[in-house]
PDB file of C-alpha atoms and ligand atoms in Angstrom:
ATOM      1  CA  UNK A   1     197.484  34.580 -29.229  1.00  0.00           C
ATOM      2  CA  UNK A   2     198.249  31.939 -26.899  1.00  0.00           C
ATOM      3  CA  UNK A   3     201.362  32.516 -24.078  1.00  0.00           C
ATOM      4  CA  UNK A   4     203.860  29.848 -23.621  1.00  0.00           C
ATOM      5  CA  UNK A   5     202.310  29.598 -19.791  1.00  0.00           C
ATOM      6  CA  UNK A   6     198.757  28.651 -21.032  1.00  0.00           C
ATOM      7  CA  UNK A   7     200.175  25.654 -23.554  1.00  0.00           C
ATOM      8  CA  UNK A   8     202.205  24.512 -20.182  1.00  0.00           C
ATOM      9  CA  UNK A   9     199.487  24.460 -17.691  1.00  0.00           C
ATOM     10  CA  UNK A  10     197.262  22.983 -20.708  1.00  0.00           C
ATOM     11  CA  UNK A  11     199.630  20.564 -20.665  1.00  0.00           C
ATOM     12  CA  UNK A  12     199.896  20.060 -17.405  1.00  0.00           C
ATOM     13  CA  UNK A  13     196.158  19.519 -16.527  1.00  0.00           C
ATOM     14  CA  UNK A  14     196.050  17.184 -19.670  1.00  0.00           C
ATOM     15  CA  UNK A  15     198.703  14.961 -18.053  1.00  0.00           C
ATOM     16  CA  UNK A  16     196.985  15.183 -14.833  1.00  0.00           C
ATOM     17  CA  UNK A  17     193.739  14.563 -16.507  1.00  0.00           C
ATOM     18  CA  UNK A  18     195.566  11.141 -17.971  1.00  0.00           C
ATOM     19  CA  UNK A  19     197.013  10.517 -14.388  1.00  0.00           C
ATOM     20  CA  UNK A  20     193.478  10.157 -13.293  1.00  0.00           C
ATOM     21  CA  UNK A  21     192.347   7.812 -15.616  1.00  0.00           C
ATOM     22  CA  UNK A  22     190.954   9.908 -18.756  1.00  0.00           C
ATOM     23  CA  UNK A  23     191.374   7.514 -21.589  1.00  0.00           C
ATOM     24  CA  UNK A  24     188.339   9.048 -24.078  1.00  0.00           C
ATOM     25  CA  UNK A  25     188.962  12.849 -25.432  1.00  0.00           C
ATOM     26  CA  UNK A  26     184.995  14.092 -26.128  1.00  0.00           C
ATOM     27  CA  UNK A  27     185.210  15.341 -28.905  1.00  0.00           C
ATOM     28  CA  UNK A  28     187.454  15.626 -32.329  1.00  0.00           C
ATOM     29  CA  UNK A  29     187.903  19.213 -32.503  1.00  0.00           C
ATOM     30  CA  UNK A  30     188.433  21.416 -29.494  1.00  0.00           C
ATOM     31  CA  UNK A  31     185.456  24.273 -28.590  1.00  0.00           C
ATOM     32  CA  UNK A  32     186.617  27.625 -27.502  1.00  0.00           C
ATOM     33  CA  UNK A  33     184.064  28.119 -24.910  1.00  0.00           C
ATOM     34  CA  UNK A  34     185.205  31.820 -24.633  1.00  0.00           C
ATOM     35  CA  UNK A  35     183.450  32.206 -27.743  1.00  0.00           C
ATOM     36  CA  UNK A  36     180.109  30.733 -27.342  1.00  0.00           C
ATOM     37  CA  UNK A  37     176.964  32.621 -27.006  1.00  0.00           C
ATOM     38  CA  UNK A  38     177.105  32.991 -23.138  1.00  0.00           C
ATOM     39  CA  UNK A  39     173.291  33.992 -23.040  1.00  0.00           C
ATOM     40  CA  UNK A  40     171.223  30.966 -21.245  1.00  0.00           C
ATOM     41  CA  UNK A  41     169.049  29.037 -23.628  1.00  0.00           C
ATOM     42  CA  UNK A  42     165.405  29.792 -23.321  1.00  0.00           C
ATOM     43  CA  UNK A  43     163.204  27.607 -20.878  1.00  0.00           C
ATOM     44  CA  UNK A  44     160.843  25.133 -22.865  1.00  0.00           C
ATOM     45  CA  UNK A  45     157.563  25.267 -23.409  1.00  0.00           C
ATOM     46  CA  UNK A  46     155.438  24.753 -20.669  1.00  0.00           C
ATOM     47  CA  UNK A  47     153.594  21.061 -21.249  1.00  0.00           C
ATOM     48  CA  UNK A  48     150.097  21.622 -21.575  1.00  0.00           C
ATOM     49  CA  UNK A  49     148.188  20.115 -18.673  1.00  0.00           C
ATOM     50  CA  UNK A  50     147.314  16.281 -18.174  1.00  0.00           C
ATOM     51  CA  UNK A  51     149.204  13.561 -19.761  1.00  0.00           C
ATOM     52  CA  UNK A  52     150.696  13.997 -22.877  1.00  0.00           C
ATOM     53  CA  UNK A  53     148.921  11.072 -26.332  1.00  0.00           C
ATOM     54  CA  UNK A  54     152.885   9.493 -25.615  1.00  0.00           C
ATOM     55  CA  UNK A  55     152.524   9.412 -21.896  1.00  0.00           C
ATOM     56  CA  UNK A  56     148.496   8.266 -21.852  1.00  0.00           C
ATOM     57  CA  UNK A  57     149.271   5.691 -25.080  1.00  0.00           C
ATOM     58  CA  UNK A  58     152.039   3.904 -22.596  1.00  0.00           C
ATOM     59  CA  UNK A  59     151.222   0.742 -21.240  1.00  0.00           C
ATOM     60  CA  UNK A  60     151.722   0.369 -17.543  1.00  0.00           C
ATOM     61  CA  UNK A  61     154.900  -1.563 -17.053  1.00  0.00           C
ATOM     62  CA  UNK A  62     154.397  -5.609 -16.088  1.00  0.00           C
ATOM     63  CA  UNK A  63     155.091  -6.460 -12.883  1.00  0.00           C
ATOM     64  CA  UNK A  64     158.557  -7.954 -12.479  1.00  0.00           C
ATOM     65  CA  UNK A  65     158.075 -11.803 -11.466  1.00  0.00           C
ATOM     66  CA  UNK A  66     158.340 -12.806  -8.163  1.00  0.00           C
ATOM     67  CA  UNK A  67     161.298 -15.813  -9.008  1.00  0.00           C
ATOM     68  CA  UNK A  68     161.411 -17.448  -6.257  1.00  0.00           C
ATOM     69  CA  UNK A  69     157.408 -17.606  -5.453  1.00  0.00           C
ATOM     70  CA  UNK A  70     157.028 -19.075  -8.506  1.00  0.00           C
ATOM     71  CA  UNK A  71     160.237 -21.810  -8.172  1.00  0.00           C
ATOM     72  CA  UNK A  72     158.157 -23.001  -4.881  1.00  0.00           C
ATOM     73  CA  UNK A  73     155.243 -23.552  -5.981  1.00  0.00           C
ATOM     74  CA  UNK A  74     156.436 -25.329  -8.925  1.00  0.00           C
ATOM     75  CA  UNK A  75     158.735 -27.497  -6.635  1.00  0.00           C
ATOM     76  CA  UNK A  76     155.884 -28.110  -4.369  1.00  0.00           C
ATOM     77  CA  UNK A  77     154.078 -29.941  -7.227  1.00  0.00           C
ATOM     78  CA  UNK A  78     156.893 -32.035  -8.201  1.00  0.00           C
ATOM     79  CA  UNK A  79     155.084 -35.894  -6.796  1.00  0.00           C
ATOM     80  CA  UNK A  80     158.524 -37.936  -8.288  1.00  0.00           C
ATOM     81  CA  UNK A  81     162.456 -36.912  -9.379  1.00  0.00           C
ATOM     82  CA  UNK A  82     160.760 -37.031 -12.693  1.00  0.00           C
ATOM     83  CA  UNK A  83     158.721 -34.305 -12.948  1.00  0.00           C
ATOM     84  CA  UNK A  84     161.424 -32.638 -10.380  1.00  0.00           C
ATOM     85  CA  UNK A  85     163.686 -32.744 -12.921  1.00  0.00           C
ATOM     86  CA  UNK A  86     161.368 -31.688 -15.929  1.00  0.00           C
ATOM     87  CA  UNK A  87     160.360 -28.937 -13.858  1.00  0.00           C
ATOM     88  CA  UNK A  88     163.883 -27.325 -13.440  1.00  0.00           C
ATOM     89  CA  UNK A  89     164.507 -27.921 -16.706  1.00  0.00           C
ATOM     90  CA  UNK A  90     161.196 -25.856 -17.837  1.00  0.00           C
ATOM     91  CA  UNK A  91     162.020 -23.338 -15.517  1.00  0.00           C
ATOM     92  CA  UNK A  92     162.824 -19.962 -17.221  1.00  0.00           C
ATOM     93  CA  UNK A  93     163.413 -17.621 -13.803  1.00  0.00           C
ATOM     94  CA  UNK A  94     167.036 -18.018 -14.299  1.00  0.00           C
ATOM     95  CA  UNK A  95     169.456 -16.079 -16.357  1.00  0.00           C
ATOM     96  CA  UNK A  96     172.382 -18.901 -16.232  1.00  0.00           C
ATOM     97  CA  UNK A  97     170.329 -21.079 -18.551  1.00  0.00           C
ATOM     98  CA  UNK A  98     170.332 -18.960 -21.630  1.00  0.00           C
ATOM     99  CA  UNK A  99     174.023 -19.770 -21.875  1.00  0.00           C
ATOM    100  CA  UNK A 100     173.699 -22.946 -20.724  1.00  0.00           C
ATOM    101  CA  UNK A 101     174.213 -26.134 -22.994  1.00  0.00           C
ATOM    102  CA  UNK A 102     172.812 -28.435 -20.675  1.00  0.00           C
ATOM    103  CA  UNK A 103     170.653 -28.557 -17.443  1.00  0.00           C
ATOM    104  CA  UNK A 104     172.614 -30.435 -15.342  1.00  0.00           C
ATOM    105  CA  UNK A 105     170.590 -32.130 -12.738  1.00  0.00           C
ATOM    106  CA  UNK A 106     172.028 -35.092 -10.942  1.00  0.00           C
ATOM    107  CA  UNK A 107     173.965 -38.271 -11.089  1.00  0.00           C
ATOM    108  CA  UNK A 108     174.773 -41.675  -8.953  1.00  0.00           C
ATOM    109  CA  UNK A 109     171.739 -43.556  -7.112  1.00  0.00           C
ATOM    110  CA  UNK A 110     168.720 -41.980  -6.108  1.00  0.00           C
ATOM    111  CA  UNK A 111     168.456 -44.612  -3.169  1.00  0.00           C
ATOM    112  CA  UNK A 112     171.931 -43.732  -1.963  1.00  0.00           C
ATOM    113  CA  UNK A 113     172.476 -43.185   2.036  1.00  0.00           C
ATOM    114  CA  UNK A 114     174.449 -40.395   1.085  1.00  0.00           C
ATOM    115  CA  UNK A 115     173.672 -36.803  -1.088  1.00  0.00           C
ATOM    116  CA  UNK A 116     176.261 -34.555  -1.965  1.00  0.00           C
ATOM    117  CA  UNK A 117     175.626 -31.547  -3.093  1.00  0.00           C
ATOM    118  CA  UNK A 118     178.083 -29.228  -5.118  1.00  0.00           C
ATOM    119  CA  UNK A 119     177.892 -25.546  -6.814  1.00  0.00           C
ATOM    120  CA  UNK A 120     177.407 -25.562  -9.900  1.00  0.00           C
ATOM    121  CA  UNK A 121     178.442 -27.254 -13.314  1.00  0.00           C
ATOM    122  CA  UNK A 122     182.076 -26.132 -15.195  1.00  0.00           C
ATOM    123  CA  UNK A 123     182.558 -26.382 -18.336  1.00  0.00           C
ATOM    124  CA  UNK A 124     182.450 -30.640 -18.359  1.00  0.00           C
ATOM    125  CA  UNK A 125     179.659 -30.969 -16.798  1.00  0.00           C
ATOM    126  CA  UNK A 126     178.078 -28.339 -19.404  1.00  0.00           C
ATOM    127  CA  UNK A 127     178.884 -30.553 -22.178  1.00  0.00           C
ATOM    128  CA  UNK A 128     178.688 -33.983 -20.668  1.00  0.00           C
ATOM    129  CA  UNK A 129     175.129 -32.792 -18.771  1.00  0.00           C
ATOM    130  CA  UNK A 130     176.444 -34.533 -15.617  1.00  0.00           C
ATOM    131  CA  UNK A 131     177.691 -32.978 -12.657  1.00  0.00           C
ATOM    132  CA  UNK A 132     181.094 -33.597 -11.411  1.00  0.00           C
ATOM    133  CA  UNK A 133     182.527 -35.262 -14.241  1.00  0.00           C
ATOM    134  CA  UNK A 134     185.876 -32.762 -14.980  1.00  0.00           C
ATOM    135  CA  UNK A 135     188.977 -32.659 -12.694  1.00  0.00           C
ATOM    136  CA  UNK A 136     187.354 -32.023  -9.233  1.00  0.00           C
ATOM    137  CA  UNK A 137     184.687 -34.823 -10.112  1.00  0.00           C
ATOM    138  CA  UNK A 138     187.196 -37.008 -10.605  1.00  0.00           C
ATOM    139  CA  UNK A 139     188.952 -36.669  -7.698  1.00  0.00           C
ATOM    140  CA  UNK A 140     185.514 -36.391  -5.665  1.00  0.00           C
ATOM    141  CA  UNK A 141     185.119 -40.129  -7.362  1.00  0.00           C
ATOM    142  CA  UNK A 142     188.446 -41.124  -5.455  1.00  0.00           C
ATOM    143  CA  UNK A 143     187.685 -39.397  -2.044  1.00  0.00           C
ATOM    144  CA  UNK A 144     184.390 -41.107  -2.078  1.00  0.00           C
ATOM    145  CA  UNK A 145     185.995 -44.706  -3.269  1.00  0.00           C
ATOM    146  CA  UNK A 146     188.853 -44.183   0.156  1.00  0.00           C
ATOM    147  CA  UNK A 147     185.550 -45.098   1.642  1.00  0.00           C
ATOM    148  CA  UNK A 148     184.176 -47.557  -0.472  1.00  0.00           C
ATOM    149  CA  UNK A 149     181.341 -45.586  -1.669  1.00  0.00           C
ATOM    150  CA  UNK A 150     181.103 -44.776  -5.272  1.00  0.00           C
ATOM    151  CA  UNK A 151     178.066 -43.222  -7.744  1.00  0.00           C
ATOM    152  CA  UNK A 152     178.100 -46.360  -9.535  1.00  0.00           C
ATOM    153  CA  UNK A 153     177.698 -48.546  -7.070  1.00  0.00           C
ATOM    154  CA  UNK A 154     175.679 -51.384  -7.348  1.00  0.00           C
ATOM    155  CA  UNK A 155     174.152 -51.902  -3.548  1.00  0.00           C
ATOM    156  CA  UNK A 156     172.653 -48.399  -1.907  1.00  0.00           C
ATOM    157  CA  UNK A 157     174.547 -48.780   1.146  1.00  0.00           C
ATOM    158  CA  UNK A 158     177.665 -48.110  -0.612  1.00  0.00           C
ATOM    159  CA  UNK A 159     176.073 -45.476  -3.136  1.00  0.00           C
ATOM    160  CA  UNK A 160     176.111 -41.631  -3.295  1.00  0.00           C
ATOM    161  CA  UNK A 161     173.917 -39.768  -5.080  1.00  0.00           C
ATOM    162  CA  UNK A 162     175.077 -35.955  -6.561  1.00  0.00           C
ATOM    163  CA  UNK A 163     173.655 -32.375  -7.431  1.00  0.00           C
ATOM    164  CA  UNK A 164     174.226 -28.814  -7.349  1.00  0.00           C
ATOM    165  CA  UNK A 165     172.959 -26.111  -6.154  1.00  0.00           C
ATOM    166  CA  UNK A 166     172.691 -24.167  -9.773  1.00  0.00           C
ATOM    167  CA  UNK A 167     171.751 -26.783 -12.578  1.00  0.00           C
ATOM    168  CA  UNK A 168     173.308 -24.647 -15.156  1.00  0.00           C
ATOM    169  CA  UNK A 169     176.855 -23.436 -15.552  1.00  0.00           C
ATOM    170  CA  UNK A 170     177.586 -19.989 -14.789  1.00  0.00           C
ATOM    171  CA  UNK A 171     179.691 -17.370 -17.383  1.00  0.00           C
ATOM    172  CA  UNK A 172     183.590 -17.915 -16.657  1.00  0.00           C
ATOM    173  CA  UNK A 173     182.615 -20.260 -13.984  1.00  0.00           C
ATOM    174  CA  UNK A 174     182.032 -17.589 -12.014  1.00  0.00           C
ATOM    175  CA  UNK A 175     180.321 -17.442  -8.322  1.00  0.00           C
ATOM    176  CA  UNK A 176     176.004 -17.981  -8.479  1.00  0.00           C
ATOM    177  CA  UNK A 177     174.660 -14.736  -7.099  1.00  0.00           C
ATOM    178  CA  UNK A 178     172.717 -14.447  -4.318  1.00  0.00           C
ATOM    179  CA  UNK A 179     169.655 -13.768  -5.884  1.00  0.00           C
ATOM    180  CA  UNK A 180     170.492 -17.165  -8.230  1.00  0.00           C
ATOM    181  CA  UNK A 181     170.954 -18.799  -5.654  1.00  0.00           C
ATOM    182  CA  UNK A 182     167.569 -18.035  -3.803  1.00  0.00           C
ATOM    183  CA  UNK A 183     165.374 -19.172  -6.680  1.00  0.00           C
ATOM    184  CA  UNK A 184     166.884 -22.859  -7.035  1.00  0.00           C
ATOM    185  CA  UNK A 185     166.472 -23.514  -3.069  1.00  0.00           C
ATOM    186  CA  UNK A 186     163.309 -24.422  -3.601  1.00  0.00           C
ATOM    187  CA  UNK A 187     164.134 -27.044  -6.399  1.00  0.00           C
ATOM    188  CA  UNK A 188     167.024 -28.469  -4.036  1.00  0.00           C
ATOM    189  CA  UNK A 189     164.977 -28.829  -1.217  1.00  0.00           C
ATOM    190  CA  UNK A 190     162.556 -30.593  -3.038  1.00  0.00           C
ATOM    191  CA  UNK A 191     165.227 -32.686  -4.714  1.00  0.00           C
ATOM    192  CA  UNK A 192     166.455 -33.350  -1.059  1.00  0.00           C
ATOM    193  CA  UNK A 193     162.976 -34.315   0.161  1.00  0.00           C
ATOM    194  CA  UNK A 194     162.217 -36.966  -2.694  1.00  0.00           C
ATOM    195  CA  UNK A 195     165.809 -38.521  -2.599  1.00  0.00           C
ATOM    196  CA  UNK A 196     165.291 -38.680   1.448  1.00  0.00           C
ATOM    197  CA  UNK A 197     169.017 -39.494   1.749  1.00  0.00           C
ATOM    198  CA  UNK A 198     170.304 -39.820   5.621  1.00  0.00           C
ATOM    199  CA  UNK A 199     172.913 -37.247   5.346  1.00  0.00           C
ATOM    200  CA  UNK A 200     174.088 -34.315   3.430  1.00  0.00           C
ATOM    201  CA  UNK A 201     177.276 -33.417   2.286  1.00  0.00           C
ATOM    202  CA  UNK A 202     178.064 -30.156   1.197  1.00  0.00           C
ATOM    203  CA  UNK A 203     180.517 -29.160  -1.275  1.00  0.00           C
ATOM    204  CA  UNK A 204     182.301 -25.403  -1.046  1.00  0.00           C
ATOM    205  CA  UNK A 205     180.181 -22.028   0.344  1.00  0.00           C
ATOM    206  CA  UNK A 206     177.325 -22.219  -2.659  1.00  0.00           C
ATOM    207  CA  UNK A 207     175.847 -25.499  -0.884  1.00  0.00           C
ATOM    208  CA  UNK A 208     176.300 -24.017   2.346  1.00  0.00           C
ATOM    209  CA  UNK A 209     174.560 -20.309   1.830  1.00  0.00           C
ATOM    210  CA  UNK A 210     171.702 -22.628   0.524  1.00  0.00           C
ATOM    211  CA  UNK A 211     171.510 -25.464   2.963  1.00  0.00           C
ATOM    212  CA  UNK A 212     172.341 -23.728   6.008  1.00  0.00           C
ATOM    213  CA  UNK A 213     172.201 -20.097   5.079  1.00  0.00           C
ATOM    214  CA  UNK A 214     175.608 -19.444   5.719  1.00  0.00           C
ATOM    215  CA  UNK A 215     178.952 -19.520   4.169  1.00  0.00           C
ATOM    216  CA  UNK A 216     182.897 -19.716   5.426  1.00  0.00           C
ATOM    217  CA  UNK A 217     183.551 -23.377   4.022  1.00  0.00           C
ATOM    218  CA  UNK A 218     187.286 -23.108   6.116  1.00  0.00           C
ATOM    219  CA  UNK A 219     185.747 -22.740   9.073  1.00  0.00           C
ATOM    220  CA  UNK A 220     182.770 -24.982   9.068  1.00  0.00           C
ATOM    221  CA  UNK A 221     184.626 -27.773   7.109  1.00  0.00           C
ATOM    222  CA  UNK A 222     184.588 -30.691   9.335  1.00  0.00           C
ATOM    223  CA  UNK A 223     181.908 -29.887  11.712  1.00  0.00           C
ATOM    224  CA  UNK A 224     178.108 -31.442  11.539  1.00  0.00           C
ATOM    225  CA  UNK A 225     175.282 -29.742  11.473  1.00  0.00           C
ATOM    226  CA  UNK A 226     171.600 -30.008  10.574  1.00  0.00           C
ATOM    227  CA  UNK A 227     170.105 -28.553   7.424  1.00  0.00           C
ATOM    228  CA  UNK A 228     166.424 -29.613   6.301  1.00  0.00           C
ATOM    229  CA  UNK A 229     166.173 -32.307   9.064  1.00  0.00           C
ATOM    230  CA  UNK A 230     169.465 -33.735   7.804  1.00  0.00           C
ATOM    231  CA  UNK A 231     172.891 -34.687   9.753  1.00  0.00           C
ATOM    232  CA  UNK A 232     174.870 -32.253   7.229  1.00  0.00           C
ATOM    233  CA  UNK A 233     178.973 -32.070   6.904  1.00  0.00           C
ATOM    234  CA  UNK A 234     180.620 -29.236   4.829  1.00  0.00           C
ATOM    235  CA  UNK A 235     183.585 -29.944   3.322  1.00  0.00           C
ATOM    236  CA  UNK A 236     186.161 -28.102   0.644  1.00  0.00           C
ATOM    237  CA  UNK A 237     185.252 -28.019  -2.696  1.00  0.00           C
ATOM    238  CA  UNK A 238     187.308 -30.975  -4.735  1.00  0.00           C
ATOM    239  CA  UNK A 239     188.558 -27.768  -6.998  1.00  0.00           C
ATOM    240  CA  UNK A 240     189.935 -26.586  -3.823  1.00  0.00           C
ATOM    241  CA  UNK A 241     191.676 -29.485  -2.991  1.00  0.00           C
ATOM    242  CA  UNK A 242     192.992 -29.436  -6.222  1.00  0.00           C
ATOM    243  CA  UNK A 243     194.297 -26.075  -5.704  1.00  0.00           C
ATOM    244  CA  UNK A 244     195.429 -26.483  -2.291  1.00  0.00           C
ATOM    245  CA  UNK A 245     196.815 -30.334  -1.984  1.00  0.00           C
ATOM    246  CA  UNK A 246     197.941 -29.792   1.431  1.00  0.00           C
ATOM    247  CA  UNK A 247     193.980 -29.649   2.259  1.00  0.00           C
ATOM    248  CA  UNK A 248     193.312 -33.017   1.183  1.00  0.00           C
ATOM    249  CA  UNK A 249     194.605 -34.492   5.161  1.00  0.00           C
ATOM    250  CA  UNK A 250     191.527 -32.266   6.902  1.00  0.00           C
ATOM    251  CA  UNK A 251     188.816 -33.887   3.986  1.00  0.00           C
ATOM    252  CA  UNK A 252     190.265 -36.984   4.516  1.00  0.00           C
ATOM    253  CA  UNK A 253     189.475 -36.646   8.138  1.00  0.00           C
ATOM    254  CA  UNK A 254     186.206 -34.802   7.143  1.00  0.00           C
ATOM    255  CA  UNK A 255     185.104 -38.581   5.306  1.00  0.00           C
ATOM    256  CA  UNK A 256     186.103 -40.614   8.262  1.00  0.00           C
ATOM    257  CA  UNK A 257     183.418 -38.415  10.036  1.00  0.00           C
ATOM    258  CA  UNK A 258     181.118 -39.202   7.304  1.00  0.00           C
ATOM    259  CA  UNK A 259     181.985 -42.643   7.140  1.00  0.00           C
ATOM    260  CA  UNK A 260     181.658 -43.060  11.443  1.00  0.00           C
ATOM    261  CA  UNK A 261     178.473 -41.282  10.514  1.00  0.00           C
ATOM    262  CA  UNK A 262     177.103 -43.793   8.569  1.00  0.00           C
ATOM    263  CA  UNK A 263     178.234 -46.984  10.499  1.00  0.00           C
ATOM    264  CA  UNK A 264     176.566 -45.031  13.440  1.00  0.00           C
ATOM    265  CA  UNK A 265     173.394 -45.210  11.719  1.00  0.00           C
ATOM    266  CA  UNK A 266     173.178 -48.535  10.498  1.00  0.00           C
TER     267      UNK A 266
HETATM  268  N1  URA B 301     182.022 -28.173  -9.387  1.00  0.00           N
HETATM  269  C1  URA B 301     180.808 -28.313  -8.826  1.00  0.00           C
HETATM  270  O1  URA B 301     180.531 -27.753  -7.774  1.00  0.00           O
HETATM  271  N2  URA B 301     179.932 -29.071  -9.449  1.00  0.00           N
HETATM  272  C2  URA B 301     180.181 -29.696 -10.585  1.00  0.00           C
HETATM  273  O2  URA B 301     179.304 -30.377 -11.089  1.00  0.00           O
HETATM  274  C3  URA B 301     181.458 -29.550 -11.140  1.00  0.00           C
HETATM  275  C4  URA B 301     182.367 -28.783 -10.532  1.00  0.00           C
END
């Protein structure tokens, strides 16, 4: 028979057991493991020697694909944006595109001065299959207009041109992974290379781990640099801005720069 002190320190460890984050019990009725046949079970038979039929029947497992080797060298072969674009589109190395509804590619003027290039597409851009075209893309539209440059407009000089870094929408809009991230390089820098735009702007960290290998969007916001031959300014993420209007003075400063930028260069 049980004693009162064993259903209190059963008790006891259950609670403690909880405490710790137990949630499942194991099984439906309790075991007295006092009662089971404490004698060890008896070893297996010994395999016979050599493979077993299973084990020699088995086909030798295919080598996982090399991702990235593969985006490069289909890149590589892409002569105009159109067959850059049917190539990402045909491009099956990426996870994000089985839940995609579109591939988002690009928008604005391929002959713009300037390329900006964002993260990846939300939930608008899934449906629409254009990037920028929610909340943050419309506010991008007015930063960009502050400056008289605009995706629709009609002279290149006054024209930007816009991607992403992932052409297809991640789950919950979450954060591309690294190793996401590392297979579309090679379609971006391609992209970059047959757009040939003078400078680069780069929306939020994604653009930045890709362009210039490195991320920290606060601190780098503002400052040039030089990715793939480029003149390249980060700058925060429209969501960001969105998020954090007291921002919006340092990118409005950030497309001065651009703008001196581009008046240097004329
Ligand atoms: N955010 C991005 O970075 N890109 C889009 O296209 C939309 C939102």
């Amino acid at each position: 028979m049980e004693s009162a002190q064993d259903w209190h320190s059963a008790k006891a460890l259950l609670e403690w057991h909880i405490e710790l984050g137990a949630v499942d019990a194991i099984g439906d009725a309790p075991v007295d493991r006092y009662a089971l046949d404490p004698t060890p079970p008896k070893p297996a038979k010994a395999a016979p020697e050599g493979p077993s039929p299973v084990h020699a029947a088995k086909p030798p497992a295919a080598p996982r694909r090399d991702h990235v080797a593969v985006a490069k060298q289909i890149a590589a072969a892409a002569r105009d944006l159109d067959a850059l674009k049917a190539a990402i589109t045909d491009f099956d190395g990426c996870e994000l595109k089985r839940g995609a509804r579109n591939t988002v590619i690009a928008d604005g003027n391929p002959a713009a001065r300037v390329m900006i290039i964002g993260e990846a597409p939300g939930r608008d851009e899934d449906i629409e299959g254009k990037p920028f075209v929610g909340r943050a893309g419309q506010l991008l539209d007015k930063m960009f207009a502050a400056i008289g440059m605009g995706r629709d407009a009609p002279l290149s000089k006054d024209a930007i041109y816009i991607t992403n870094v992932m052409p297809w929408r991640p789950p919950s809009n979450r954060d591309p992974t690294p190793d996401e991230i590392a297979m579309m390089i090679p379609f971006l820098e391609r992209h970059v290379q047959l757009v040939a735009p003078e400078l680069l702007v780069l929306m939020g960290n994604t653009p930045c781990q890709a362009v210039l290998g490195r991320k920290g969007i606060l601190r780098m916001r503002g400052n040039w640099d030089q990715g793939w031959g480029k003149p390249v300014m980060p700058m925060t993420h429209p969501a960001y801005l969105l998020r954090n209007p007291a921002a919006k003075r340092e990118a409005w400063a950030d497309l001065l720069e651009i703008q001196a930028k581009l008046r240097e260069q004329a």
